[in-house]
XYZ file of C-alpha atoms in Angstrom:
455
model
C 115.170 83.421 138.395
C 114.177 84.271 142.045
C 116.208 83.248 144.928
C 114.724 81.309 147.744
C 112.245 82.957 149.811
C 112.630 83.509 153.472
C 110.586 81.229 155.906
C 107.060 82.242 156.332
C 106.263 80.515 159.793
C 107.983 80.389 163.274
C 108.815 76.794 162.757
C 110.535 77.772 159.334
C 112.545 80.377 160.907
C 113.601 78.298 163.752
C 114.755 75.490 161.412
C 116.602 78.338 159.509
C 118.362 79.627 162.602
C 119.302 76.106 163.614
C 120.592 75.313 160.517
C 122.814 78.445 160.095
C 124.108 77.678 163.794
C 125.093 74.428 162.813
C 126.902 75.583 159.660
C 128.492 78.337 161.544
C 129.712 75.768 164.292
C 131.208 73.728 161.557
C 132.812 76.505 160.045
C 134.323 78.015 163.266
C 135.406 74.547 164.361
C 137.058 73.617 160.931
C 137.931 76.335 158.714
C 139.470 79.407 160.742
C 142.641 78.535 162.693
C 141.827 78.149 166.290
C 144.125 79.867 168.575
C 144.223 77.288 171.381
C 143.618 79.957 174.064
C 147.142 80.994 173.659
C 146.717 84.415 175.444
C 144.753 83.100 178.095
C 147.475 80.667 178.868
C 149.905 83.473 178.930
C 147.824 85.339 181.455
C 147.255 82.009 183.518
C 151.094 81.299 183.595
C 151.909 84.739 184.426
C 149.699 84.972 187.479
C 150.483 81.201 188.666
C 154.146 81.884 188.386
C 153.941 85.110 190.244
C 151.521 83.810 193.025
C 152.847 80.221 193.621
C 156.426 80.418 192.565
C 157.715 83.634 193.580
C 158.305 84.577 189.599
C 158.087 88.163 188.234
C 155.410 89.227 186.024
C 157.364 89.834 183.058
C 159.874 87.226 183.156
C 157.235 84.333 182.547
C 157.197 82.920 178.843
C 155.007 80.346 177.441
C 156.871 76.980 177.277
C 158.500 76.815 173.666
C 157.920 80.444 172.814
C 159.216 83.966 173.319
C 156.020 85.395 174.452
C 154.850 86.564 177.683
C 152.827 89.361 179.572
C 152.575 92.567 177.945
C 150.008 94.344 179.692
C 150.285 97.003 182.275
C 150.643 95.584 185.937
C 147.255 96.225 187.097
C 145.913 93.658 184.392
C 147.809 91.030 186.164
C 146.346 92.307 189.617
C 142.591 91.857 187.850
C 143.517 88.412 186.844
C 144.461 87.098 190.223
C 141.542 84.798 190.680
C 143.200 82.726 187.945
C 145.796 81.693 190.747
C 143.155 79.813 192.398
C 141.619 77.479 189.689
C 143.077 75.114 187.013
C 143.424 75.944 183.418
C 140.282 74.347 182.333
C 138.194 76.269 184.791
C 140.128 79.564 183.581
C 139.028 78.578 180.145
C 135.252 78.180 180.925
C 135.309 81.453 182.977
C 136.819 83.224 179.955
C 134.211 81.938 177.749
C 131.273 82.999 180.098
C 132.994 86.572 180.740
C 133.271 87.219 177.015
C 129.763 86.030 176.432
C 128.432 88.343 179.238
C 130.487 91.133 177.856
C 129.158 90.672 174.315
C 125.362 90.367 175.595
C 126.117 93.837 177.281
C 127.651 95.200 174.204
C 124.745 94.329 172.055
C 122.123 95.441 174.570
C 123.909 98.877 174.522
C 123.862 99.016 170.830
C 120.364 97.849 170.372
C 119.141 100.705 172.815
C 115.603 100.609 174.337
C 114.075 98.804 171.289
C 116.051 95.535 171.747
C 113.106 93.404 172.712
C 111.502 94.335 169.489
C 114.075 92.410 167.333
C 112.278 89.447 168.521
C 114.200 85.894 168.617
C 114.381 85.302 165.130
C 116.481 88.567 164.213
C 118.645 88.048 167.205
C 119.259 84.477 166.124
C 120.534 85.779 162.855
C 122.480 88.434 164.214
C 124.272 85.879 166.755
C 124.956 83.708 163.629
C 126.631 86.483 161.809
C 128.627 87.596 165.011
C 130.132 84.273 165.314
C 131.667 84.612 161.925
C 133.247 87.961 162.843
C 137.172 87.424 162.588
C 137.944 89.671 165.505
C 135.233 87.963 167.541
C 136.280 84.531 166.730
C 140.064 85.399 167.861
C 138.804 86.951 171.047
C 137.006 83.793 172.252
C 139.752 81.495 170.866
C 142.713 83.431 172.109
C 140.884 83.966 175.568
C 141.396 87.749 174.863
C 140.063 90.597 177.011
C 138.920 92.955 174.222
C 135.381 92.478 174.701
C 135.547 93.193 178.530
C 137.197 96.446 177.573
C 134.644 97.231 175.047
C 132.110 96.720 177.582
C 133.649 98.750 180.060
C 133.877 101.745 177.563
C 130.305 101.253 176.520
C 128.860 101.594 179.818
C 130.300 105.236 179.995
C 128.519 105.731 176.726
C 125.336 104.706 178.322
C 125.573 106.778 181.179
C 126.589 110.003 178.937
C 123.650 109.311 176.742
C 121.149 109.012 179.737
C 122.494 112.102 181.442
C 123.068 110.129 184.534
C 127.032 110.901 184.280
C 127.976 111.145 187.934
C 130.160 107.696 187.679
C 130.791 108.411 183.753
C 134.365 107.642 182.937
C 135.124 104.757 185.752
C 134.749 102.077 182.748
C 137.331 104.023 180.452
C 139.646 104.483 183.640
C 139.490 100.741 184.631
C 139.885 99.664 180.716
C 142.722 102.157 180.481
C 144.718 100.672 183.372
C 144.182 97.363 181.930
C 145.298 98.166 178.272
C 146.660 101.449 177.139
C 144.784 101.740 173.811
C 141.573 102.997 175.683
C 143.176 105.957 177.054
C 142.130 107.665 174.088
C 138.761 107.743 175.116
C 139.785 110.103 178.028
C 140.909 112.815 175.450
C 137.385 112.010 173.695
C 135.753 113.264 177.188
C 137.899 116.338 177.074
C 137.060 117.103 173.348
C 133.401 116.758 174.553
C 134.013 118.997 177.468
C 132.748 116.253 179.972
C 135.396 117.575 182.539
C 134.080 115.506 185.384
C 133.750 112.222 183.462
C 137.454 112.783 182.190
C 138.512 113.487 185.719
C 136.988 110.260 187.146
C 138.497 108.318 184.330
C 141.885 109.621 184.957
C 141.651 109.091 188.802
C 140.365 105.700 188.487
C 143.318 104.723 185.800
C 145.969 106.321 188.174
C 144.242 104.787 191.368
C 144.237 101.305 189.517
C 147.817 101.809 188.413
C 148.756 102.868 191.979
C 147.361 99.788 193.231
C 149.249 97.675 191.155
C 152.535 99.629 192.016
C 151.687 98.519 195.661
C 151.288 95.117 194.749
C 154.556 94.730 192.950
C 156.616 97.855 192.702
C 159.305 96.040 190.818
C 156.930 95.053 188.044
C 155.531 98.273 187.736
C 158.899 100.133 187.405
C 160.157 97.613 184.614
C 157.065 97.946 182.725
C 156.711 101.856 182.887
C 160.505 102.338 182.114
C 161.271 99.630 179.842
C 158.483 97.032 178.658
C 156.094 99.824 177.521
C 158.658 101.021 175.188
C 160.014 97.899 173.775
C 157.404 96.735 170.751
C 159.597 93.753 170.115
C 158.071 92.025 173.281
C 154.525 92.283 171.565
C 155.352 90.731 168.226
C 156.833 91.910 164.618
C 155.375 95.040 163.317
C 155.114 93.712 159.760
C 153.184 90.665 160.873
C 150.124 90.589 158.777
C 147.666 90.678 161.844
C 149.036 93.887 162.832
C 146.010 96.020 161.258
C 147.388 99.463 162.325
C 148.944 102.377 160.536
C 152.356 101.130 161.700
C 151.684 97.639 160.435
C 151.065 99.111 156.929
C 154.364 101.149 156.918
C 156.295 98.013 158.320
C 154.952 95.846 155.390
C 155.910 98.506 152.883
C 159.293 98.376 154.458
C 159.052 101.756 156.118
C 158.591 101.398 159.924
C 160.507 104.684 160.694
C 159.058 106.302 163.396
C 158.912 109.943 161.907
C 156.755 108.743 158.963
C 154.508 107.022 161.331
C 154.067 109.821 163.659
C 152.986 111.956 160.735
C 150.393 109.425 160.001
C 149.348 109.229 163.699
C 149.061 113.033 163.855
C 146.977 113.230 160.688
C 144.651 110.420 162.009
C 144.185 112.257 165.533
C 143.430 115.385 163.676
C 140.663 113.919 161.651
C 139.352 112.182 164.914
C 139.451 115.277 166.983
C 137.470 117.220 164.440
C 134.770 114.474 163.679
C 134.502 113.839 167.338
C 133.843 117.386 168.344
C 131.243 117.655 165.680
C 129.652 114.484 167.080
C 129.584 115.616 170.719
C 128.357 118.985 170.061
C 125.401 117.364 168.269
C 124.959 115.119 171.370
C 125.656 111.955 169.180
C 127.655 110.244 171.961
C 127.275 106.671 170.138
C 129.336 108.136 167.232
C 131.887 109.929 169.204
C 132.672 106.276 171.043
C 132.716 104.581 167.624
C 135.099 107.265 166.102
C 137.289 107.000 169.105
C 137.528 103.114 168.828
C 138.578 103.347 165.090
C 140.997 105.962 165.797
C 142.586 103.882 168.648
C 143.029 100.923 166.470
C 144.668 103.008 163.672
C 147.134 104.910 165.830
C 148.261 102.002 168.115
C 151.635 100.555 167.207
C 150.396 97.155 167.060
C 146.476 96.369 166.564
C 146.072 92.769 166.072
C 142.902 91.534 164.321
C 141.288 90.499 167.505
C 141.702 94.047 168.613
C 139.293 95.247 165.782
C 136.107 94.407 167.909
C 136.215 98.178 168.464
C 134.596 98.376 164.991
C 131.511 96.957 165.956
C 129.651 100.131 167.077
C 130.829 101.546 163.760
C 128.732 98.908 161.677
C 125.607 99.475 163.555
C 125.914 103.189 163.162
C 126.254 102.921 159.525
C 123.218 100.618 159.100
C 121.369 103.010 161.354
C 122.243 106.017 158.994
C 120.645 104.171 156.191
C 123.582 102.465 154.625
C 123.016 98.876 155.479
C 124.522 97.438 152.287
C 127.776 98.893 152.844
C 127.865 97.948 156.347
C 127.140 94.490 155.403
C 129.690 94.269 152.753
C 132.301 95.624 154.962
C 131.101 93.276 157.741
C 131.281 90.442 155.481
C 134.928 91.147 154.219
C 136.037 90.926 157.919
C 134.510 87.613 158.335
C 136.665 86.055 155.620
C 140.087 86.163 157.092
C 141.019 87.235 153.814
C 144.283 89.151 155.251
C 145.776 86.064 155.754
C 146.237 85.171 152.250
C 149.286 87.439 152.176
C 150.881 85.708 155.237
C 153.928 84.825 153.870
C 154.388 87.705 150.854
C 152.653 91.204 151.233
C 154.474 92.600 148.397
C 153.260 94.269 145.148
C 149.941 96.246 144.771
C 147.813 93.063 145.690
C 149.742 92.849 148.935
C 149.415 96.487 149.800
C 145.723 96.272 149.291
C 144.903 92.834 150.456
C 147.274 92.438 153.521
C 146.068 95.627 154.846
C 142.374 95.419 153.932
C 141.084 95.641 157.651
C 143.043 98.712 157.899
C 141.457 100.377 155.006
C 138.295 99.488 156.337
C 138.949 101.137 159.725
C 140.279 104.299 158.038
C 137.388 104.404 155.788
C 134.849 104.055 158.582
C 136.612 107.089 160.387
C 136.668 109.243 157.493
C 132.922 108.542 156.278
C 131.271 107.203 159.231
C 127.859 109.441 159.683
C 127.508 111.071 162.883
C 127.207 114.531 164.235
C 123.360 114.701 163.696
C 121.348 116.210 166.700
C 118.693 114.502 168.354
C 116.215 116.532 166.864
C 117.488 115.778 163.232
C 117.431 111.862 164.111
C 113.970 110.153 164.088
C 113.135 108.501 167.411
C 113.701 105.089 165.747
C 117.396 105.940 164.789
C 118.254 107.379 168.014
C 119.268 103.906 169.260
C 121.749 102.287 166.828
C 120.202 98.707 166.596
C 116.575 99.894 167.059
C 116.552 100.653 163.102
C 116.532 96.782 162.719
C 113.346 96.510 164.744
C 111.424 98.406 162.232
C 112.861 97.096 159.051
C 110.397 94.575 157.667
C 109.191 93.593 161.087
C 107.573 90.026 161.200
C 104.120 89.705 161.693
C 103.323 86.632 163.146
C 99.277 86.895 162.797
C 99.697 87.209 158.901
C 101.326 84.977 156.129
C 103.564 87.949 154.906
C 107.148 86.833 154.866
C 109.251 88.544 157.742
C 112.277 89.062 155.374
C 113.073 89.615 151.702
C 114.092 86.851 149.257
C 118.013 86.407 149.109
C 119.564 85.649 145.706
C 122.853 84.296 144.609
C 123.165 82.965 148.124
C 126.735 81.386 148.383
C 127.192 77.878 149.575
C 129.724 78.752 152.283
C 128.244 79.184 155.795
C 129.838 82.711 156.076
C 127.946 83.719 152.922
C 124.682 82.044 153.964
C 124.732 83.885 157.438
C 125.770 87.153 155.742
C 122.724 86.915 153.487
C 120.491 86.052 156.161
C 121.693 88.945 158.299
C 121.358 91.218 155.296
C 117.380 90.418 155.290
C 117.620 92.031 158.971
C 119.337 95.089 158.242
C 117.343 96.002 154.975
C 115.785 95.213 151.645
C 118.243 93.588 149.058
C 120.971 93.469 151.337
C 121.532 89.637 151.174
C 122.435 89.895 147.545
C 125.237 92.652 148.488
C 126.468 90.327 151.316
C 126.500 87.277 149.180
C 128.805 88.812 146.766
C 130.967 90.246 149.551
C 131.439 87.228 151.541
C 134.455 84.867 150.143
C 133.735 81.298 149.597
C 137.512 80.625 149.640
C 139.178 78.856 152.619
C 140.786 81.494 154.988
C 144.456 82.132 154.810
C 144.330 81.413 158.591
C 144.182 77.618 158.002
C 147.913 77.482 157.189
C 150.257 76.254 160.016
C 150.668 79.008 162.444
C 153.763 80.520 163.669
C 154.750 79.489 167.434
C 152.451 82.619 168.334
C 150.113 83.750 165.625
C 149.257 86.773 167.418
C 150.433 88.386 170.581
C 149.004 88.189 173.822
C 148.646 92.081 173.833
């Protein structure tokens, strides 16, 4: 029995996109646990206490919790405009800033052919993105992850285009706001982009020095104490920590020597694969691999940090593996790791509670990359441009723009996964339909006082 056919007309496509958008809105508002702008409230309270009440940056705690500011001091300096507005306006500004950052990220990943995707495919893409748990959490926490990803990808654009005079500035700013993006400086060194590495280092140091001038005491405290105290950020074994350290902590082995060995092995694989990518001129792959490695080696990688894997999914689809990309993506839409919120013991706990870590590690090991521009077809040189030529719609004909989707699940996440599968390639909807979970997410359980830290 054949599944429902994709709409043939613009009116049908519009109704499908609107229906999916409505389903995604209901799903996002009711099923996943919304984070109530917790991290934004940390930023807001820190800045207001610092500016208006003479408090110290790292002494502030959200009322009723033990959680406060954990970023380098320059991040607080960059957030100073929040001292001029109330919390509701700060929330609105956060949403707009994250939407702008997401638009830029999509534009970079789509490449020059982004217009050829058309409104229908972009509508499906946006519905699918709204289900992606790291993105959901980034928006509902009021986090800065998308802004950092946009800053880093701006340098990727400059390096790919050959206009690299200011390449590295985005990486430097991102590293001054949060330490994890500093790994991209080493990526530039591996690629022998000495100037860009120098620019990134200089920008990071200048921003850090500016923060030290603004508040010497806070800078001294952060670099000598707060940076080394992971307990300020959260529990290492908390299920949201999808780093290698999180895996070891849930196994009951959080000892540093074992973690150090795992980190060194991961960095060795990353350096080898990144060197091959930059030698072939594939800077998009180099940036994607570095984002994956940064998530793995960081002591704490909350689920919302995993927006760094988005470029990897696009690269995987570009390289001719859309079904694998869609299945992995769908798994990260289900919030499945939260099923082991209370107990991550046993084989099921080892595999399930660390699922996002396994996906990140698998992408680091198996992500296609290192092809020279001559080996890649023109349509494949820009990651999302592949989507523009897969079963492109022909408005003047009656031919369906997408393939039929079978076994489509009733849940909104499965529906959108199947729809976006028709964009990525023939038959993809079936694979996505099987991968997406129709069960309520584990994150609907009552949250701890702080579901994930403000890091």
